[in-house]
PDB file of C-alpha atoms and ligand atoms in Angstrom:
ATOM      1  CA  MET A   1      -7.182  -9.443  22.196  1.00 51.00           C
ATOM      2  CA  HIS A   2      -6.860  -5.718  21.652  1.00 47.00           C
ATOM      3  CA  SER A   3      -9.909  -3.605  22.049  1.00 63.00           C
ATOM      4  CA  ALA A   4      -8.195  -0.203  22.276  1.00 75.00           C
ATOM      5  CA  PRO A   5      -7.401   0.993  18.445  1.00 88.00           C
ATOM      6  CA  PHE A   6      -3.784  -0.099  17.593  1.00 96.00           C
ATOM      7  CA  THR A   7      -2.426   0.774  14.296  1.00 98.00           C
ATOM      8  CA  VAL A   8      -0.103  -0.805  11.823  1.00 98.00           C
ATOM      9  CA  ALA A   9       1.010   1.453   9.101  1.00 98.00           C
ATOM     10  CA  ILE A  10       2.929   0.019   6.002  1.00 98.00           C
ATOM     11  CA  ASP A  11       4.347   1.891   3.249  1.00 98.00           C
ATOM     12  CA  GLY A  12       6.469   1.213   0.132  1.00 97.00           C
ATOM     13  CA  PRO A  13       6.694   0.858  -3.714  1.00 97.00           C
ATOM     14  CA  ALA A  14       4.918  -1.365  -5.712  1.00 94.00           C
ATOM     15  CA  ALA A  15       5.345  -5.067  -5.436  1.00 92.00           C
ATOM     16  CA  ALA A  16       7.744  -4.999  -2.626  1.00 95.00           C
ATOM     17  CA  GLY A  17       5.372  -7.349  -0.419  1.00 93.00           C
ATOM     18  CA  LYS A  18       3.394  -4.945   1.576  1.00 95.00           C
ATOM     19  CA  GLY A  19      -0.088  -6.576   0.542  1.00 94.00           C
ATOM     20  CA  THR A  20       1.340  -9.941   1.737  1.00 95.00           C
ATOM     21  CA  ILE A  21       3.024  -8.536   4.624  1.00 97.00           C
ATOM     22  CA  SER A  22      -0.217  -6.560   5.545  1.00 98.00           C
ATOM     23  CA  ARG A  23      -2.766  -9.420   5.280  1.00 98.00           C
ATOM     24  CA  ALA A  24      -0.667 -12.102   7.085  1.00 98.00           C
ATOM     25  CA  ILE A  25      -0.370  -9.313  10.573  1.00 98.00           C
ATOM     26  CA  ALA A  26      -4.027  -9.241   9.730  1.00 98.00           C
ATOM     27  CA  GLU A  27      -4.535 -12.380  10.252  1.00 98.00           C
ATOM     28  CA  HIS A  28      -1.899 -13.272  13.026  1.00 97.00           C
ATOM     29  CA  PHE A  29      -3.498 -10.529  15.202  1.00 96.00           C
ATOM     30  CA  GLY A  30      -6.892 -10.316  13.991  1.00 96.00           C
ATOM     31  CA  PHE A  31      -6.872  -6.701  12.907  1.00 97.00           C
ATOM     32  CA  ALA A  32      -8.870  -5.259   9.979  1.00 97.00           C
ATOM     33  CA  HIS A  33      -6.815  -4.337   6.741  1.00 97.00           C
ATOM     34  CA  LEU A  34      -7.237  -1.770   4.237  1.00 97.00           C
ATOM     35  CA  ASP A  35      -5.290  -1.761   1.163  1.00 97.00           C
ATOM     36  CA  THR A  36      -5.572   1.891   0.289  1.00 98.00           C
ATOM     37  CA  GLY A  37      -3.803   1.783  -2.917  1.00 97.00           C
ATOM     38  CA  LEU A  38      -7.232  -0.120  -4.116  1.00 97.00           C
ATOM     39  CA  LEU A  39      -8.833   3.288  -3.535  1.00 98.00           C
ATOM     40  CA  TYR A  40      -6.565   4.993  -6.021  1.00 98.00           C
ATOM     41  CA  ARG A  41      -7.098   2.063  -8.268  1.00 98.00           C
ATOM     42  CA  ALA A  42     -10.691   2.447  -8.119  1.00 98.00           C
ATOM     43  CA  VAL A  43     -10.549   5.949  -8.843  1.00 98.00           C
ATOM     44  CA  GLY A  44      -7.853   5.335 -11.679  1.00 98.00           C
ATOM     45  CA  ALA A  45     -10.387   3.066 -13.009  1.00 97.00           C
ATOM     46  CA  LEU A  46     -13.424   5.293 -13.209  1.00 97.00           C
ATOM     47  CA  ALA A  47     -11.114   8.150 -14.714  1.00 98.00           C
ATOM     48  CA  LEU A  48      -9.949   5.584 -17.429  1.00 98.00           C
ATOM     49  CA  GLU A  49     -13.717   5.414 -18.270  1.00 96.00           C
ATOM     50  CA  GLY A  50     -13.993   9.478 -18.581  1.00 98.00           C
ATOM     51  CA  ALA A  51     -15.130  10.569 -14.910  1.00 98.00           C
ATOM     52  CA  ASN A  52     -13.391  13.309 -13.318  1.00 98.00           C
ATOM     53  CA  PRO A  53     -10.992  11.986 -10.693  1.00 98.00           C
ATOM     54  CA  ILE A  54     -11.940  14.483  -7.952  1.00 98.00           C
ATOM     55  CA  GLU A  55     -15.816  13.989  -8.351  1.00 98.00           C
ATOM     56  CA  ALA A  56     -14.934  10.099  -8.611  1.00 98.00           C
ATOM     57  CA  ALA A  57     -12.926  10.120  -5.292  1.00 98.00           C
ATOM     58  CA  GLN A  58     -15.315  12.444  -3.309  1.00 98.00           C
ATOM     59  CA  ALA A  59     -18.278  10.314  -4.188  1.00 97.00           C
ATOM     60  CA  LEU A  60     -16.151   6.712  -3.918  1.00 97.00           C
ATOM     61  CA  GLN A  61     -18.475   3.767  -3.377  1.00 93.00           C
ATOM     62  CA  PRO A  62     -17.634   0.276  -1.639  1.00 90.00           C
ATOM     63  CA  GLU A  63     -18.499  -1.576  -5.157  1.00 92.00           C
ATOM     64  CA  ALA A  64     -15.957   0.313  -6.708  1.00 93.00           C
ATOM     65  CA  LEU A  65     -13.327  -1.291  -4.734  1.00 93.00           C
ATOM     66  CA  GLU A  66     -14.209  -4.946  -6.076  1.00 91.00           C
ATOM     67  CA  GLY A  67     -13.224  -6.549  -9.437  1.00 85.00           C
ATOM     68  CA  GLY A  68     -10.393  -8.166 -10.749  1.00 85.00           C
ATOM     69  CA  ARG A  69      -9.853  -4.987 -13.344  1.00 89.00           C
ATOM     70  CA  LEU A  70      -8.344  -2.936 -10.349  1.00 95.00           C
ATOM     71  CA  ARG A  71      -5.459  -5.285 -10.702  1.00 91.00           C
ATOM     72  CA  THR A  72      -4.111  -4.586 -14.377  1.00 91.00           C
ATOM     73  CA  ALA A  73      -0.972  -2.932 -15.066  1.00 90.00           C
ATOM     74  CA  GLU A  74      -3.308  -0.406 -17.291  1.00 94.00           C
ATOM     75  CA  VAL A  75      -4.898   0.835 -13.752  1.00 96.00           C
ATOM     76  CA  ALA A  76      -1.894   0.748 -11.852  1.00 95.00           C
ATOM     77  CA  GLN A  77      -0.708   3.768 -13.881  1.00 95.00           C
ATOM     78  CA  ALA A  78      -3.607   5.625 -13.913  1.00 98.00           C
ATOM     79  CA  ALA A  79      -3.803   5.088 -10.070  1.00 98.00           C
ATOM     80  CA  SER A  80      -0.555   6.640  -9.867  1.00 96.00           C
ATOM     81  CA  ARG A  81      -1.620   9.748 -12.345  1.00 97.00           C
ATOM     82  CA  VAL A  82      -4.724  10.408 -10.328  1.00 98.00           C
ATOM     83  CA  ALA A  83      -2.918  10.066  -7.002  1.00 98.00           C
ATOM     84  CA  ALA A  84      -0.601  12.903  -7.824  1.00 97.00           C
ATOM     85  CA  ILE A  85      -3.931  15.176  -7.706  1.00 98.00           C
ATOM     86  CA  PRO A  86      -4.139  16.867  -4.150  1.00 98.00           C
ATOM     87  CA  GLU A  87      -7.798  16.860  -3.898  1.00 98.00           C
ATOM     88  CA  VAL A  88      -8.309  13.439  -4.783  1.00 98.00           C
ATOM     89  CA  ARG A  89      -6.089  12.650  -1.682  1.00 98.00           C
ATOM     90  CA  SER A  90      -7.572  14.897   0.492  1.00 98.00           C
ATOM     91  CA  ALA A  91     -11.093  13.197  -0.444  1.00 98.00           C
ATOM     92  CA  LEU A  92      -9.786  10.169   0.557  1.00 98.00           C
ATOM     93  CA  LEU A  93      -7.954  10.909   3.697  1.00 98.00           C
ATOM     94  CA  GLU A  94     -10.733  10.731   6.398  1.00 97.00           C
ATOM     95  CA  PHE A  95     -12.142   7.447   5.202  1.00 97.00           C
ATOM     96  CA  GLN A  96      -8.579   5.983   5.824  1.00 98.00           C
ATOM     97  CA  ARG A  97      -8.159   7.829   9.230  1.00 98.00           C
ATOM     98  CA  GLU A  98     -11.476   6.175  10.446  1.00 97.00           C
ATOM     99  CA  PHE A  99     -10.434   2.921   9.544  1.00 97.00           C
ATOM    100  CA  ALA A 100      -7.192   3.110  11.317  1.00 98.00           C
ATOM    101  CA  ARG A 101      -8.837   4.242  14.515  1.00 96.00           C
ATOM    102  CA  ARG A 102     -10.987   1.190  14.600  1.00 94.00           C
ATOM    103  CA  PRO A 103     -11.252  -0.886  17.886  1.00 92.00           C
ATOM    104  CA  GLY A 104      -9.661  -4.256  17.439  1.00 93.00           C
ATOM    105  CA  GLY A 105      -6.531  -3.003  15.740  1.00 96.00           C
ATOM    106  CA  ALA A 106      -6.311  -2.023  12.107  1.00 98.00           C
ATOM    107  CA  VAL A 107      -3.166  -2.324   9.414  1.00 98.00           C
ATOM    108  CA  LEU A 108      -3.263  -0.134   6.301  1.00 98.00           C
ATOM    109  CA  ASP A 109      -0.683  -0.283   3.702  1.00 98.00           C
ATOM    110  CA  GLY A 110      -0.037   2.401   0.706  1.00 98.00           C
ATOM    111  CA  ARG A 111       2.918   5.037  -0.093  1.00 98.00           C
ATOM    112  CA  ASP A 112       1.794   7.751   2.232  1.00 98.00           C
ATOM    113  CA  ILE A 113       0.262   5.792   5.674  1.00 98.00           C
ATOM    114  CA  CYS A 114       3.296   6.364   8.142  1.00 98.00           C
ATOM    115  CA  THR A 115       3.831   9.989   6.894  1.00 98.00           C
ATOM    116  CA  VAL A 116       0.479  11.829   6.347  1.00 98.00           C
ATOM    117  CA  ILE A 117      -2.436   9.323   7.168  1.00 98.00           C
ATOM    118  CA  CYS A 118      -1.190   7.885  10.395  1.00 98.00           C
ATOM    119  CA  PRO A 119       1.889   9.478  11.822  1.00 97.00           C
ATOM    120  CA  ASP A 120       1.389   8.298  15.123  1.00 96.00           C
ATOM    121  CA  ALA A 121       0.638   4.582  14.092  1.00 98.00           C
ATOM    122  CA  ASP A 122       1.729   2.256  17.129  1.00 97.00           C
ATOM    123  CA  VAL A 123       4.056   0.535  14.133  1.00 98.00           C
ATOM    124  CA  GLN A 124       5.527   1.960  11.025  1.00 98.00           C
ATOM    125  CA  LEU A 125       7.162  -0.114   8.498  1.00 98.00           C
ATOM    126  CA  PHE A 126       8.502   0.717   4.833  1.00 98.00           C
ATOM    127  CA  VAL A 127       8.551  -2.181   2.879  1.00 98.00           C
ATOM    128  CA  THR A 128      10.721  -2.223  -0.305  1.00 97.00           C
ATOM    129  CA  ALA A 129      12.849  -4.176  -2.430  1.00 97.00           C
ATOM    130  CA  SER A 130      15.317  -3.392  -5.650  1.00 97.00           C
ATOM    131  CA  ALA A 131      13.108  -2.434  -8.739  1.00 97.00           C
ATOM    132  CA  GLU A 132      14.147  -5.653 -10.415  1.00 97.00           C
ATOM    133  CA  THR A 133      13.081  -7.994  -7.712  1.00 96.00           C
ATOM    134  CA  ARG A 134       9.964  -6.156  -7.393  1.00 97.00           C
ATOM    135  CA  ALA A 135       9.308  -6.341 -11.442  1.00 97.00           C
ATOM    136  CA  GLU A 136       9.870  -9.813 -11.371  1.00 96.00           C
ATOM    137  CA  ARG A 137       7.669 -10.702  -8.593  1.00 94.00           C
ATOM    138  CA  ARG A 138       5.013  -8.831 -10.409  1.00 94.00           C
ATOM    139  CA  TRP A 139       5.772 -10.141 -13.606  1.00 96.00           C
ATOM    140  CA  ARG A 140       4.802 -13.566 -12.310  1.00 95.00           C
ATOM    141  CA  GLU A 141       1.414 -12.504 -10.753  1.00 91.00           C
ATOM    142  CA  LEU A 142       0.318 -10.890 -13.888  1.00 91.00           C
ATOM    143  CA  SER A 143       1.597 -13.803 -15.898  1.00 94.00           C
ATOM    144  CA  ALA A 144      -0.348 -16.243 -13.922  1.00 94.00           C
ATOM    145  CA  LYS A 145      -3.468 -14.282 -14.648  1.00 90.00           C
ATOM    146  CA  GLY A 146      -2.995 -14.510 -18.218  1.00 91.00           C
ATOM    147  CA  ASP A 147      -1.331 -11.019 -18.624  1.00 90.00           C
ATOM    148  CA  ASP A 148       1.087 -11.344 -21.525  1.00 92.00           C
ATOM    149  CA  ARG A 149       3.551  -8.402 -20.970  1.00 94.00           C
ATOM    150  CA  THR A 150       7.242  -9.195 -20.600  1.00 97.00           C
ATOM    151  CA  LEU A 151       9.530  -8.740 -17.594  1.00 97.00           C
ATOM    152  CA  GLU A 152      11.369  -5.680 -19.493  1.00 97.00           C
ATOM    153  CA  GLN A 153       7.644  -3.537 -19.818  1.00 97.00           C
ATOM    154  CA  VAL A 154       6.977  -4.567 -16.340  1.00 96.00           C
ATOM    155  CA  LEU A 155      10.146  -3.034 -14.784  1.00 97.00           C
ATOM    156  CA  ASP A 156       9.342  -0.029 -16.743  1.00 97.00           C
ATOM    157  CA  ASP A 157       5.916   0.164 -15.510  1.00 95.00           C
ATOM    158  CA  VAL A 158       7.272  -0.053 -11.667  1.00 96.00           C
ATOM    159  CA  ARG A 159      10.140   2.631 -12.628  1.00 97.00           C
ATOM    160  CA  ILE A 160       7.518   5.071 -13.990  1.00 96.00           C
ATOM    161  CA  ARG A 161       5.384   4.735 -11.143  1.00 95.00           C
ATOM    162  CA  ASP A 162       8.303   4.608  -8.573  1.00 96.00           C
ATOM    163  CA  THR A 163       9.644   8.065 -10.011  1.00 97.00           C
ATOM    164  CA  ARG A 164       5.702   9.651 -10.146  1.00 96.00           C
ATOM    165  CA  ASP A 165       5.087   8.509  -6.780  1.00 96.00           C
ATOM    166  CA  SER A 166       8.192   9.677  -4.959  1.00 97.00           C
ATOM    167  CA  GLU A 167       8.785  12.802  -7.150  1.00 97.00           C
ATOM    168  CA  ARG A 168       4.904  14.133  -6.682  1.00 97.00           C
ATOM    169  CA  ASP A 169       4.544  17.106  -4.506  1.00 97.00           C
ATOM    170  CA  ALA A 170       1.130  16.007  -2.865  1.00 97.00           C
ATOM    171  CA  ALA A 171       2.560  13.166  -0.032  1.00 97.00           C
ATOM    172  CA  PRO A 172       5.358  11.615  -1.786  1.00 96.00           C
ATOM    173  CA  MET A 173       6.355   8.268  -1.279  1.00 97.00           C
ATOM    174  CA  ARG A 174       9.320   8.396   1.451  1.00 97.00           C
ATOM    175  CA  PRO A 175      10.070   6.196   4.360  1.00 97.00           C
ATOM    176  CA  ALA A 176       8.767   7.983   7.363  1.00 97.00           C
ATOM    177  CA  GLU A 177      11.195   9.148  10.329  1.00 96.00           C
ATOM    178  CA  GLY A 178      10.432   6.704  12.760  1.00 93.00           C
ATOM    179  CA  ALA A 179       9.730   3.902  10.298  1.00 97.00           C
ATOM    180  CA  GLN A 180      11.546   0.442  10.248  1.00 97.00           C
ATOM    181  CA  ILE A 181      12.915  -0.292   6.878  1.00 97.00           C
ATOM    182  CA  VAL A 182      12.399  -3.978   5.915  1.00 97.00           C
ATOM    183  CA  ASP A 183      14.168  -4.726   2.903  1.00 96.00           C
ATOM    184  CA  THR A 184      12.461  -7.943   1.072  1.00 95.00           C
ATOM    185  CA  SER A 185      15.093  -8.199  -1.609  1.00 94.00           C
ATOM    186  CA  GLU A 186      16.904 -11.431  -0.294  1.00 93.00           C
ATOM    187  CA  MET A 187      13.945 -12.728   1.972  1.00 93.00           C
ATOM    188  CA  SER A 188      11.513 -15.246   1.399  1.00 91.00           C
ATOM    189  CA  ILE A 189       8.033 -14.414   2.024  1.00 90.00           C
ATOM    190  CA  GLU A 190       8.136 -15.985   5.283  1.00 95.00           C
ATOM    191  CA  GLU A 191      11.160 -14.368   6.170  1.00 96.00           C
ATOM    192  CA  ALA A 192       9.515 -11.351   5.311  1.00 96.00           C
ATOM    193  CA  ILE A 193       6.268 -12.007   7.371  1.00 97.00           C
ATOM    194  CA  ALA A 194       8.309 -13.166  10.403  1.00 97.00           C
ATOM    195  CA  THR A 195      10.292  -9.970  10.255  1.00 97.00           C
ATOM    196  CA  ALA A 196       7.181  -7.702  10.274  1.00 97.00           C
ATOM    197  CA  ILE A 197       5.408  -9.696  13.094  1.00 97.00           C
ATOM    198  CA  SER A 198       8.152  -9.297  15.474  1.00 97.00           C
ATOM    199  CA  TYR A 199       8.220  -5.950  14.958  1.00 97.00           C
ATOM    200  CA  VAL A 200       4.365  -5.658  15.848  1.00 97.00           C
ATOM    201  CA  GLU A 201       4.765  -8.074  18.647  1.00 96.00           C
ATOM    202  CA  ARG A 202       7.779  -5.890  20.183  1.00 94.00           C
ATOM    203  CA  ARG A 203       5.682  -2.779  20.466  1.00 92.00           C
ATOM    204  CA  LYS A 204       2.765  -4.682  21.772  1.00 86.00           C
ATOM    205  CA  GLY A 205       4.698  -6.089  24.663  1.00 81.00           C
ATOM    206  CA  PHE A 206       6.081  -2.499  25.262  1.00 70.00           C
ATOM    207  CA  ASP A 207       2.615  -1.176  25.138  1.00 67.00           C
ATOM    208  CA  ARG A 208       1.596  -3.647  28.109  1.00 63.00           C
ATOM    209  CA  ASN A 209       4.410  -2.430  30.175  1.00 54.00           C
TER     210      ASN A 209
HETATM  211  O1  LIG B 301       0.294  -2.828  -5.492  1.00 64.72           O
HETATM  212  P1  LIG B 301       1.070  -1.862  -5.780  1.00 64.72           P
HETATM  213  O2  LIG B 301       1.626  -1.485  -4.848  1.00 64.72           O
HETATM  214  O3  LIG B 301       1.482  -2.389  -7.306  1.00 64.72           O
HETATM  215  O4  LIG B 301       0.137  -0.707  -6.105  1.00 64.72           O
HETATM  216  P2  LIG B 301      -1.342  -0.327  -5.330  1.00 64.72           P
HETATM  217  O5  LIG B 301      -0.616  -0.123  -3.957  1.00 64.72           O
HETATM  218  O6  LIG B 301      -2.565  -0.877  -5.408  1.00 64.72           O
HETATM  219  O7  LIG B 301      -0.974   1.510  -5.637  1.00 64.72           O
HETATM  220  C1  LIG B 301      -1.284   1.957  -7.063  1.00 64.72           C
HETATM  221  C2  LIG B 301      -0.945   3.588  -7.140  1.00 64.72           C
HETATM  222  O8  LIG B 301      -1.756   4.343  -6.148  1.00 64.72           O
HETATM  223  C3  LIG B 301       0.339   3.823  -6.557  1.00 64.72           C
HETATM  224  O9  LIG B 301       1.281   3.977  -7.752  1.00 64.72           O
HETATM  225  C4  LIG B 301       0.141   5.185  -6.019  1.00 64.72           C
HETATM  226  O10 LIG B 301       0.485   6.257  -6.781  1.00 64.72           O
HETATM  227  C5  LIG B 301      -1.191   5.213  -5.299  1.00 64.72           C
HETATM  228  N1  LIG B 301      -1.411   5.110  -3.788  1.00 64.72           N
HETATM  229  C6  LIG B 301      -0.935   6.578  -2.948  1.00 64.72           C
HETATM  230  O11 LIG B 301      -0.709   7.203  -3.531  1.00 64.72           O
HETATM  231  N2  LIG B 301      -1.166   6.436  -1.836  1.00 64.72           N
HETATM  232  C7  LIG B 301      -1.549   5.409  -1.249  1.00 64.72           C
HETATM  233  N3  LIG B 301      -1.529   5.700  -0.015  1.00 64.72           N
HETATM  234  C8  LIG B 301      -1.912   4.082  -2.047  1.00 64.72           C
HETATM  235  C9  LIG B 301      -1.299   3.842  -3.419  1.00 64.72           C
END
């Protein structure tokens, strides 16, 4: 059991499997997990209600991270709009860095974890898949929750968000130089999890030597 900080940083586009992989790593190694997308979704949801996004990010409370509404397609788009505002990102930065340093280990997933938040993370992964594969996964998730968006609409949403997230000036989404690329297009979820766990194990073994 690790007591020193050990950080796993995972970036990648929408519905690539980051969340599932991060939760599995956290459970396997006993690390804490932070889904940083939730921070931006919470600010996006407050902005949809009329709040100023910068003020909302500066005053964000843990309760704002709860609730099923944060997972809707509408909030996802609002999240990606507020995420392009540099002051929103800087207001959320220290909380994420603190989380990454917690004793016992932490996994953070998002878009700029390897590039900006934790450039010295012990393990850096960029989890990706084709836009079509990701849209189909997200469409299944949304349909299971009763959302009636078509696959084409979900694919459009994914592409709009990919473009906005990777072309913005503030912390654009891109693989960090030292990140391992995990393309999950042709992998089952079990294979994707096993691949990610093997990278962490390799690094933990390396740290002991
Ligand atoms: O779950 P999904 O991958 O669809 O999205 P998410 O991780 O919840 O992120 C929602 C939006 O927040 C993204 O489209 C990004 O614009 C933004 N985000 C970000 O800019 N930086 C992060 N570290 C995490 C999310």
